[in-house]
PDB file of C-alpha atoms in Angstrom:
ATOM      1  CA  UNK A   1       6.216 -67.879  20.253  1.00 56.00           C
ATOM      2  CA  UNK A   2       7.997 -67.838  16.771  1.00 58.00           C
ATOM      3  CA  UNK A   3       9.786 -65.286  15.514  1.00 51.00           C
ATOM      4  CA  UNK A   4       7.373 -62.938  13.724  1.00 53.00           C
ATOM      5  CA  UNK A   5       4.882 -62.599  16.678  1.00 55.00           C
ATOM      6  CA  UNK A   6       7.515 -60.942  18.843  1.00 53.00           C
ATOM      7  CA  UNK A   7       7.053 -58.030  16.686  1.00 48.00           C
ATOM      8  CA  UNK A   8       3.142 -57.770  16.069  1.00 56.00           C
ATOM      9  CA  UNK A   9       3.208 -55.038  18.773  1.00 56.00           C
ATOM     10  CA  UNK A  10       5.268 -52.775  16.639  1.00 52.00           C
ATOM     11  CA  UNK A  11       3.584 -53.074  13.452  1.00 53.00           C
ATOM     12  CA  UNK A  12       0.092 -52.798  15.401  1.00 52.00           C
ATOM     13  CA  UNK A  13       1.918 -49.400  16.491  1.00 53.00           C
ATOM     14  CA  UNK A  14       3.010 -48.383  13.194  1.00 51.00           C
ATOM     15  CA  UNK A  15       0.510 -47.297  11.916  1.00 59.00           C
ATOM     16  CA  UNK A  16      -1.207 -45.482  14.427  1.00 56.00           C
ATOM     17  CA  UNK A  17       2.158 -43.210  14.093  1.00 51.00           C
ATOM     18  CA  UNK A  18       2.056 -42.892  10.777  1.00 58.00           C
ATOM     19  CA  UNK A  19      -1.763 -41.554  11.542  1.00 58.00           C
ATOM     20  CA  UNK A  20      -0.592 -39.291  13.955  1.00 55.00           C
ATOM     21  CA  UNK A  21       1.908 -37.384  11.585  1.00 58.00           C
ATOM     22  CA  UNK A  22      -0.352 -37.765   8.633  1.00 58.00           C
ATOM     23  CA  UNK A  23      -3.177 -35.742  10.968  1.00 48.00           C
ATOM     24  CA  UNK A  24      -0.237 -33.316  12.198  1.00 50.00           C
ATOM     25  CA  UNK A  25       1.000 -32.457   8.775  1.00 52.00           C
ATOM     26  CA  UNK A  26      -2.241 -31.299   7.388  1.00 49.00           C
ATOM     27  CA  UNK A  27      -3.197 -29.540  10.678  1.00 46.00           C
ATOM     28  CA  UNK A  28      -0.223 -27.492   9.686  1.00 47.00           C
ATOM     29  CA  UNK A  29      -1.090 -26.959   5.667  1.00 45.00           C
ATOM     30  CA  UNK A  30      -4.500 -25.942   6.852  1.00 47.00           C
ATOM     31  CA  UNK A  31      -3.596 -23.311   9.532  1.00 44.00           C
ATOM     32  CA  UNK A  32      -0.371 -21.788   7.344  1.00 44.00           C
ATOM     33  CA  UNK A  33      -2.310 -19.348   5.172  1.00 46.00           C
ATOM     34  CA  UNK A  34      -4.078 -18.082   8.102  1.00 48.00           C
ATOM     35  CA  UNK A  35      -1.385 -17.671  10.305  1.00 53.00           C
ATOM     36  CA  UNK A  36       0.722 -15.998   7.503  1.00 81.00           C
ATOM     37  CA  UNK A  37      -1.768 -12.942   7.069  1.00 95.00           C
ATOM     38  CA  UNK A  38      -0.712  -9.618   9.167  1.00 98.00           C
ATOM     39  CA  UNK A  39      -3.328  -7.893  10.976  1.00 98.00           C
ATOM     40  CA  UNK A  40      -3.206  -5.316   8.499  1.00 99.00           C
ATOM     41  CA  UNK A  41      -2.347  -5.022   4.574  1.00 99.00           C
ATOM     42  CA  UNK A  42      -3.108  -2.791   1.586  1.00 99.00           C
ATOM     43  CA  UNK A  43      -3.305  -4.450  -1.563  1.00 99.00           C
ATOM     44  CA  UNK A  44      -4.483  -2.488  -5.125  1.00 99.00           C
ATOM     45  CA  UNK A  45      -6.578  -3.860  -7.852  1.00 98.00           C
ATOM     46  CA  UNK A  46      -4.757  -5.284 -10.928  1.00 97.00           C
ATOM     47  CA  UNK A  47      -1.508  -3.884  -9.141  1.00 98.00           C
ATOM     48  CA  UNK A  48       1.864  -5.947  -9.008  1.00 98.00           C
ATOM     49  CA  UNK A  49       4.334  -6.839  -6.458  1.00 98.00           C
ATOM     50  CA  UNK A  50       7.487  -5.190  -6.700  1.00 98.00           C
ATOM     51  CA  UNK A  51      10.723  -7.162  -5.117  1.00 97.00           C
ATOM     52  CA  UNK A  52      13.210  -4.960  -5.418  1.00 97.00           C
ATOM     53  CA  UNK A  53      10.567  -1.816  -2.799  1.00 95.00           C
ATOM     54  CA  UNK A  54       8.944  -5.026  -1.430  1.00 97.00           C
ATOM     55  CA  UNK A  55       5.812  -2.550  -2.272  1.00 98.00           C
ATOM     56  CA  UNK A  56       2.426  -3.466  -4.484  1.00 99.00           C
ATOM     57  CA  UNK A  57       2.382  -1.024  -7.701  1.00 98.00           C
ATOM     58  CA  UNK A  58      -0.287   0.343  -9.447  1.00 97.00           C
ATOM     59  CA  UNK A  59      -0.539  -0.395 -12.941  1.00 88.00           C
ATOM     60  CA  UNK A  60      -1.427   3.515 -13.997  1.00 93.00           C
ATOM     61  CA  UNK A  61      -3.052   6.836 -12.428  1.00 97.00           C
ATOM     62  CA  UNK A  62      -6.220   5.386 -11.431  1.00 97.00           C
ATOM     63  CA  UNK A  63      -6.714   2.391  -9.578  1.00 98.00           C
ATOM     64  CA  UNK A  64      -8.646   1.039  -6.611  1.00 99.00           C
ATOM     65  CA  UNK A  65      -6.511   1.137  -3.171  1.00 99.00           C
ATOM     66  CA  UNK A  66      -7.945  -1.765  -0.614  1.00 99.00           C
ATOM     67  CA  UNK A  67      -7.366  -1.552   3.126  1.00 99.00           C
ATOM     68  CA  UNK A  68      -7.361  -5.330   4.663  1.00 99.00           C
ATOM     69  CA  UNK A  69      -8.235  -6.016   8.442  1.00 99.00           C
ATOM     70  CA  UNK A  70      -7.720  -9.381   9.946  1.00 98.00           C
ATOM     71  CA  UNK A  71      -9.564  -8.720  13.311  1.00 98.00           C
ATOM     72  CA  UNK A  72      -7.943  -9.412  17.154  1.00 96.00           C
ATOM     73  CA  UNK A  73      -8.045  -8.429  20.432  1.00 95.00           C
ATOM     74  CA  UNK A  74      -6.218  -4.867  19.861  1.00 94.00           C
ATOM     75  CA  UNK A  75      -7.032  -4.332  16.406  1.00 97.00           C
ATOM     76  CA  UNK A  76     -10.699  -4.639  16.347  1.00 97.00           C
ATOM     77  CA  UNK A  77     -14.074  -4.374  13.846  1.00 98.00           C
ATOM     78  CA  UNK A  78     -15.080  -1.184  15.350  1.00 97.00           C
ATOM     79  CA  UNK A  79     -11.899   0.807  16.027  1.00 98.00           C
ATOM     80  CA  UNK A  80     -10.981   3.514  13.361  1.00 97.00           C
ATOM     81  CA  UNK A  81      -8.119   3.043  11.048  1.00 98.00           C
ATOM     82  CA  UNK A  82      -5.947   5.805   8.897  1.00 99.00           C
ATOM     83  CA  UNK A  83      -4.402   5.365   5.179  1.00 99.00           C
ATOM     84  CA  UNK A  84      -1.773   7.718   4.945  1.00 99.00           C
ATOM     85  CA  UNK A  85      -0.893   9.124   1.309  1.00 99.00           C
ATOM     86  CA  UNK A  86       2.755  10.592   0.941  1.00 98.00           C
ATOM     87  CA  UNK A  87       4.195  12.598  -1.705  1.00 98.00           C
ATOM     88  CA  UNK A  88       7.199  10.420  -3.275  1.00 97.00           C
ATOM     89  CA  UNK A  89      10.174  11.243  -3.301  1.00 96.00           C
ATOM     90  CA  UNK A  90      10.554  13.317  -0.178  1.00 96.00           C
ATOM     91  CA  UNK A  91      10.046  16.692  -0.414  1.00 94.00           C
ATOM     92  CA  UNK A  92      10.537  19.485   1.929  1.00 93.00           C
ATOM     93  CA  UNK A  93       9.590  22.839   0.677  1.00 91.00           C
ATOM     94  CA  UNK A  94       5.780  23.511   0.415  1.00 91.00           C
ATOM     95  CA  UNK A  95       5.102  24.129  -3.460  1.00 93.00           C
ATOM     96  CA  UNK A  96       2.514  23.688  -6.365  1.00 97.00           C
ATOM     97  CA  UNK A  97       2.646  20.055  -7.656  1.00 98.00           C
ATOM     98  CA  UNK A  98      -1.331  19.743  -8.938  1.00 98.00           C
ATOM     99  CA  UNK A  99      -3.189  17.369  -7.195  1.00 98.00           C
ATOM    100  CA  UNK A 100      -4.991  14.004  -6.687  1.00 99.00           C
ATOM    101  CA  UNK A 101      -8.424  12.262  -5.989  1.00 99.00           C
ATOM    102  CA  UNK A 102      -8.844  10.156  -3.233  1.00 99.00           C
ATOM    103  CA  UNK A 103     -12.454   8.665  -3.028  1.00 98.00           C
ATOM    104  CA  UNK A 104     -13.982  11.596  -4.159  1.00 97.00           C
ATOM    105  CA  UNK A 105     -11.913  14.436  -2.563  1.00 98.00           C
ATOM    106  CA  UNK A 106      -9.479  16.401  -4.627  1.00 99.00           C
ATOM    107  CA  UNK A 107      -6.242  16.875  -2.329  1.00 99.00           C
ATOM    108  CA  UNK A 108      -4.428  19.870  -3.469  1.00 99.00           C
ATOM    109  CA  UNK A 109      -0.148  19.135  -3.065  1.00 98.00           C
ATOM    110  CA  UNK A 110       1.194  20.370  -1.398  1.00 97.00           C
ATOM    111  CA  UNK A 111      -1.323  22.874  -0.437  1.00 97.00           C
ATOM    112  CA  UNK A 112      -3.991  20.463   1.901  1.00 98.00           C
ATOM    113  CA  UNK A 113      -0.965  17.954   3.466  1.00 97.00           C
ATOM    114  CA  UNK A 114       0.884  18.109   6.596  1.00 95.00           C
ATOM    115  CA  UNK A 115       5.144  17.731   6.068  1.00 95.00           C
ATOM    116  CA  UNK A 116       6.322  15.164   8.696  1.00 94.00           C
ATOM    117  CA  UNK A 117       5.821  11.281   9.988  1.00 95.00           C
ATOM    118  CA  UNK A 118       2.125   9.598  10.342  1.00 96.00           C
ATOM    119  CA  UNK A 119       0.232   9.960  12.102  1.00 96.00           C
ATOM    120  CA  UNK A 120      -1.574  13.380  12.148  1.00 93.00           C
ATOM    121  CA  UNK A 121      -0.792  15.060  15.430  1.00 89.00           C
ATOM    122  CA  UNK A 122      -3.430  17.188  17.227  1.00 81.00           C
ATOM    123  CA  UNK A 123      -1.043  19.072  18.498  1.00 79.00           C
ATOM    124  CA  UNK A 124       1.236  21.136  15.596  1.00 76.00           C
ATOM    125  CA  UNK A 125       3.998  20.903  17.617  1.00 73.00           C
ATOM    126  CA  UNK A 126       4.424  17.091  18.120  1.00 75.00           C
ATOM    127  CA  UNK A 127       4.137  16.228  14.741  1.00 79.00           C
ATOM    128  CA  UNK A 128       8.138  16.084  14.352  1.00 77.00           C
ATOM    129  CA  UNK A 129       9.144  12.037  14.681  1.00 74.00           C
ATOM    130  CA  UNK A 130       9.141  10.324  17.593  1.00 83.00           C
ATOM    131  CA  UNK A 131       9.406   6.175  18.467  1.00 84.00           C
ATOM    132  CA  UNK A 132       5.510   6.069  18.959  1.00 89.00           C
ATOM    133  CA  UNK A 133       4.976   7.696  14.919  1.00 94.00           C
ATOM    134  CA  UNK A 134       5.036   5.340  12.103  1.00 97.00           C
ATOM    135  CA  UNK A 135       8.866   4.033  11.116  1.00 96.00           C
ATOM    136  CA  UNK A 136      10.124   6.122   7.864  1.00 96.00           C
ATOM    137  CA  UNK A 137      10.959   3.578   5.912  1.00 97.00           C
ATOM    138  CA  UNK A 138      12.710   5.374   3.428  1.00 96.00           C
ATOM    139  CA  UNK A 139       9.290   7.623   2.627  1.00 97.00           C
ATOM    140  CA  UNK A 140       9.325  10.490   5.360  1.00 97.00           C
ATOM    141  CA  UNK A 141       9.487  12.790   6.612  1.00 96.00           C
ATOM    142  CA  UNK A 142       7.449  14.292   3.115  1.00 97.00           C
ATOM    143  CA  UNK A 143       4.050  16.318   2.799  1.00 98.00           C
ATOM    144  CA  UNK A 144       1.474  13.463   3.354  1.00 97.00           C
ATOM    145  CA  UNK A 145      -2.411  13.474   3.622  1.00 98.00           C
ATOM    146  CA  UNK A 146      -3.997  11.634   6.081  1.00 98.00           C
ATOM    147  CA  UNK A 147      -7.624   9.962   5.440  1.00 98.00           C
ATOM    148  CA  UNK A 148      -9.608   8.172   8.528  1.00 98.00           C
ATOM    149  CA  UNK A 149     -12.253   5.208   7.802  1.00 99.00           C
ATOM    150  CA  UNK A 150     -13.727   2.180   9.436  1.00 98.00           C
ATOM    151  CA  UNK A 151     -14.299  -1.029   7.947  1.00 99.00           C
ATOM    152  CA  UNK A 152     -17.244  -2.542   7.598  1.00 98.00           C
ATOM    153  CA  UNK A 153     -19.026  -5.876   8.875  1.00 98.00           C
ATOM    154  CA  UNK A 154     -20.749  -5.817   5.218  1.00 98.00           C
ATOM    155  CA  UNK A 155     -17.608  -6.176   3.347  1.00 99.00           C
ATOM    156  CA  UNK A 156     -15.500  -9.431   4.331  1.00 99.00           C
ATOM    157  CA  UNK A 157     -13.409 -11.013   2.325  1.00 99.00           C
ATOM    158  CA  UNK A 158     -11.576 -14.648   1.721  1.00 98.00           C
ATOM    159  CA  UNK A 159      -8.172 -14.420   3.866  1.00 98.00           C
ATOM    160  CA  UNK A 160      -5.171 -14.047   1.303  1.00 98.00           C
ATOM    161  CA  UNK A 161      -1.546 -12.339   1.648  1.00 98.00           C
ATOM    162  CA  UNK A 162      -1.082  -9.477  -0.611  1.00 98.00           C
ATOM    163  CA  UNK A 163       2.747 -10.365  -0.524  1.00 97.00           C
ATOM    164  CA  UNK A 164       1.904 -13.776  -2.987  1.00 97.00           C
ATOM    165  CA  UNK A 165      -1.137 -12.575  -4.377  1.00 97.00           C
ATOM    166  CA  UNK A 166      -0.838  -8.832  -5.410  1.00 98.00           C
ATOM    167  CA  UNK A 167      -3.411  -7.165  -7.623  1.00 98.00           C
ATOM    168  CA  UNK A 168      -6.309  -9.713  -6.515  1.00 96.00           C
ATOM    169  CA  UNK A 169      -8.009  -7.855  -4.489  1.00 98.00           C
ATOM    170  CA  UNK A 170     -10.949  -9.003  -1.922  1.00 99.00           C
ATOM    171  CA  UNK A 171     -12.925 -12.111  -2.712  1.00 98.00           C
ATOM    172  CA  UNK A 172     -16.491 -11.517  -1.003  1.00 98.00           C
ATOM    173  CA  UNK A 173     -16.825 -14.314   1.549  1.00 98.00           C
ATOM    174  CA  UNK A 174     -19.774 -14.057   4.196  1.00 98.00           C
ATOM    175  CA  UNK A 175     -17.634 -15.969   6.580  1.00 97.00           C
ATOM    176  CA  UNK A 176     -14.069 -14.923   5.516  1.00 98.00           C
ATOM    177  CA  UNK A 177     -11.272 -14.071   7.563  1.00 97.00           C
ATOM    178  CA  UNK A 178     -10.801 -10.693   6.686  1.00 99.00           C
ATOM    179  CA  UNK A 179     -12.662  -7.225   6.250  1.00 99.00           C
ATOM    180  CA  UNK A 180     -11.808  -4.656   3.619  1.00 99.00           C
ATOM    181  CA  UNK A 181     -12.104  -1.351   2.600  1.00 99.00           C
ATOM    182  CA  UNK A 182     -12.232   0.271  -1.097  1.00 99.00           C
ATOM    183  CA  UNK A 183     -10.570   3.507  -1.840  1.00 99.00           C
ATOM    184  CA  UNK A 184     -10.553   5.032  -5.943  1.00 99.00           C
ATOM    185  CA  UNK A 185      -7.797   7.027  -6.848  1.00 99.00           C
ATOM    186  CA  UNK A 186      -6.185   9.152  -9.406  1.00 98.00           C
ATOM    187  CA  UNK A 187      -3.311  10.588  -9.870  1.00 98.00           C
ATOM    188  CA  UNK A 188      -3.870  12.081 -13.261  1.00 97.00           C
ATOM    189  CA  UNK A 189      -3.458  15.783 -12.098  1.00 98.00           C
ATOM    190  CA  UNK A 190      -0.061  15.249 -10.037  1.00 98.00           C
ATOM    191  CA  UNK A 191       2.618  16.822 -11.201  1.00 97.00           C
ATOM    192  CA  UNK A 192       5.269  14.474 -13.538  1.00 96.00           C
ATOM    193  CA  UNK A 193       8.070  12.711 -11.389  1.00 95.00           C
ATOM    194  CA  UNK A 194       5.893  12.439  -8.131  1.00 97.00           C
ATOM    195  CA  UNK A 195       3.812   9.683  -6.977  1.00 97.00           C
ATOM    196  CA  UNK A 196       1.930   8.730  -3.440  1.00 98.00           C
ATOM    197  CA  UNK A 197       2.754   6.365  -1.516  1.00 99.00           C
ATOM    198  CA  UNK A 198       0.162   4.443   0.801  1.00 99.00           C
ATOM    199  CA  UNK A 199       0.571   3.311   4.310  1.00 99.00           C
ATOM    200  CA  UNK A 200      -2.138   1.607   6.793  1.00 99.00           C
ATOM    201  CA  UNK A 201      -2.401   1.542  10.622  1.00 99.00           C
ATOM    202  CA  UNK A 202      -4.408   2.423  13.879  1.00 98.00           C
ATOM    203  CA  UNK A 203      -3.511   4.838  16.449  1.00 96.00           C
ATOM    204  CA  UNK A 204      -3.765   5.417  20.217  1.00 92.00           C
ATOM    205  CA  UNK A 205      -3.756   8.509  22.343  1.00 85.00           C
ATOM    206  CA  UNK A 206      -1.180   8.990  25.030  1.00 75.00           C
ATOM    207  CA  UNK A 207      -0.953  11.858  28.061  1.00 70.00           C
ATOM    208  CA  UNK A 208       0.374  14.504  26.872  1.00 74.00           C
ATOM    209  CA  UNK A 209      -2.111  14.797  23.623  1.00 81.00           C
ATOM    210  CA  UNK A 210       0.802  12.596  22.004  1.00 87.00           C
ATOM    211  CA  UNK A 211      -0.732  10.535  19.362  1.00 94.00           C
ATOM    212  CA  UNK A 212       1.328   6.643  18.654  1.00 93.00           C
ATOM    213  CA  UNK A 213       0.809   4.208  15.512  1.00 96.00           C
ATOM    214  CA  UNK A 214      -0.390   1.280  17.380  1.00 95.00           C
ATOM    215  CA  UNK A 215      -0.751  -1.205  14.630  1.00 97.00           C
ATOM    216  CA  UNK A 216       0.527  -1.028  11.020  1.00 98.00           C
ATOM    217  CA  UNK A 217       0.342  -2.740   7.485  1.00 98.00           C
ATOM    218  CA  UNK A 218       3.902  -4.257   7.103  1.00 98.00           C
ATOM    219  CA  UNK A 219       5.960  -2.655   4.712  1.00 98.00           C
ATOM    220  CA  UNK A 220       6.187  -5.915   2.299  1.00 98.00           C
ATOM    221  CA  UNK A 221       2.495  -5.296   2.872  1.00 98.00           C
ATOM    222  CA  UNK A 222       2.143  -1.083   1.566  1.00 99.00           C
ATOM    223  CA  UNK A 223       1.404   0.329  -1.585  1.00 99.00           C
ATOM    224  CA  UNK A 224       2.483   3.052  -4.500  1.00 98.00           C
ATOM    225  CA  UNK A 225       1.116   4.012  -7.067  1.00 96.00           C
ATOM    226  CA  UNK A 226       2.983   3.440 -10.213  1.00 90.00           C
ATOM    227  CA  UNK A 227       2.699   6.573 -13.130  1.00 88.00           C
ATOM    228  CA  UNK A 228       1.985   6.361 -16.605  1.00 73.00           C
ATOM    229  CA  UNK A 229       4.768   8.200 -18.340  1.00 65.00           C
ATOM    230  CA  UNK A 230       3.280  11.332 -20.511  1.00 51.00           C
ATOM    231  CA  UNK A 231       3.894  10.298 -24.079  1.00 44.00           C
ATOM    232  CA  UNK A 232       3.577  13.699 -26.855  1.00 43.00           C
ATOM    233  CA  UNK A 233       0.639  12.817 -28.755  1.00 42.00           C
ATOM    234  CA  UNK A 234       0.615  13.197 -32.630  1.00 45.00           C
ATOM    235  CA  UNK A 235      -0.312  16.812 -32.861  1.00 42.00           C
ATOM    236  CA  UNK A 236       2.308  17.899 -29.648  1.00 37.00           C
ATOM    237  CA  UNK A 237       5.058  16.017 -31.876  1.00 40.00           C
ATOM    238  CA  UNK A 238       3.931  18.144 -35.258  1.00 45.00           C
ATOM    239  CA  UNK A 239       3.574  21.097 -33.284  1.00 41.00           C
ATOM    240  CA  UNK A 240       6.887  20.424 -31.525  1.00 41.00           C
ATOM    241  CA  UNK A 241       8.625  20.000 -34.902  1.00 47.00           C
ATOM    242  CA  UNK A 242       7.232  23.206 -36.624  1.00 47.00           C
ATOM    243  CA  UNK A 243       8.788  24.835 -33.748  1.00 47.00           C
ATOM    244  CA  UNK A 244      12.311  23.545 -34.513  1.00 43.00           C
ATOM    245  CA  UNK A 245      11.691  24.029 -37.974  1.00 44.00           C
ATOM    246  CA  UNK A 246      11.149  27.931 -37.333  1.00 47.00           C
ATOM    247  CA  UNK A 247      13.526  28.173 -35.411  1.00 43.00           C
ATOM    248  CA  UNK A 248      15.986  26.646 -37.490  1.00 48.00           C
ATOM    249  CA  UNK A 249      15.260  28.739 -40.397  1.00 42.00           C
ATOM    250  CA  UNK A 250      14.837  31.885 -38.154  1.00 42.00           C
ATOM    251  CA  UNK A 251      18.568  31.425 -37.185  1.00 42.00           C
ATOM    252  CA  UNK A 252      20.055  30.830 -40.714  1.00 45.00           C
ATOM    253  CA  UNK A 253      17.972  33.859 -41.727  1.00 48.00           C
ATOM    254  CA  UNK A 254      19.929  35.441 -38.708  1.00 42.00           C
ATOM    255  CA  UNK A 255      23.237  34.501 -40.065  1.00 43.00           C
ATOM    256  CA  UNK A 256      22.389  35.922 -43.656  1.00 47.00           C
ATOM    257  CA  UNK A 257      21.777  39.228 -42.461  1.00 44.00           C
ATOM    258  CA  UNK A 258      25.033  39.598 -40.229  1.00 48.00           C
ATOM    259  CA  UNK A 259      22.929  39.658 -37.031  1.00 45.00           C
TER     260      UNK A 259
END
């Protein structure tokens, strides 16, 4: 035996490693993007993703709010799931602030929301925070509205993170890996300063009437809705300026007579 055929066995192995990691490593590529979607995200159309709130924005008043489901064993097809829309910043005191559309129904703030933490109690008396409510993150305890749905088998989507891909919204894909929900909103009639804030999750019941967030949309994974800033039109500006004008000349009128 010469030299070289003492190591045929190794190269006959070679590359039947190099197979097996070359298999291994695109086993992993494929499966990343699935395993990287939570359970549950919001995502809004033509919206942006905001690093510093780690929050998708709306790019006005009125947009389209999407609830995302990526089905399992507790989080399922048929269970019913809650969008929670919070009045940002907190507030406390119940007051006048206009209101907002949400799919079709005008929510009066602070007038038709509940001040406290998701979700809704049934009972008045629990609604006050407790480990089983949705974490505050910063948004509540505020007046928030709370809106139930279901998705629907008709309306699946192609699997995508709303983290890395804000603003896409849902791809229609017979076989995709996740279901979806549409929402319209507008903000137009809230009162300047304030904005809503979105959250997503499913409940459970406990003894005691008690009602726990079981599941939620991560908060890298919730939405806001970012306001257009009220600019003075033409005529508000003219009108505006006649009104300094008047008064300027009302006061050096005042000063001629002594007054």
């Amino acid at each position: 035996m010469n030299f070289s055929d003492r190591f045929q066995p190794a190269k006959k192995r070679f590359p039947l490693v190099s197979l097996y990691l070359f298999v291994c490593a695109i086993l992993l590529i494929w499966d990343k993007p699935a395993l990287a979607l939570p359970t549950l995200q919001l995502d809004i159309g033509g919206g942006t993703y905001d690093l510093t709130t780690e929050t998708i924005v709306s790019s006005g008043d009125s947009f389209t709010l999407y609830a995302l489901l990526k089905p399992n064993l507790k989080n399922t097809l048929s269970d019913t799931y809650y969008i929670s829309a919070a009045l940002s910043p907190m507030v406390s005191d119940g007051t006048d602030l206009g209101s907002f559309q949400f799919n079709g129904s005008t929510i009066d703030v602070t007038g038709d929301m509940v001040y406290g933490v998701p979700p809704l109690e049934q009972i008045l008396e629990l609604q006050g925070w407790d480990s089983g409510d949705l974490p505050k993150h910063g948004i509540y305890p505020t007046y928030f509205a709370e809106f139930e749905f279901q998705f629907s088998s008709a309306n699946r989507a192609t699997g995508y993170n709303t983290q890395d891909d804000a603003g896409q919204g849902p791809i229609d894909d017979p076989s995709g890996a996740l279901y979806y929900a549409a929402f319209v909103v507008d903000l137009s009639d809230l009162s300047p300063g304030y904005s809503i804030h979105f959250d997503l999750y499913n409940t459970k019941l406990k003894n005691g009437g008690d009602i726990d967030v079981t599941q939620f949309a991560p908060f890298s994974h919730d939405a806001e809705a970012r306001r257009t800033e009220q600019v003075p039109g033409p005529s508000t500006l003219l009108l505006l300026g006649s009104g300094l004008i008047g008064l300027g000349l009302w006061k050096r009128n005042m000063r001629g007579t002594g007054k």
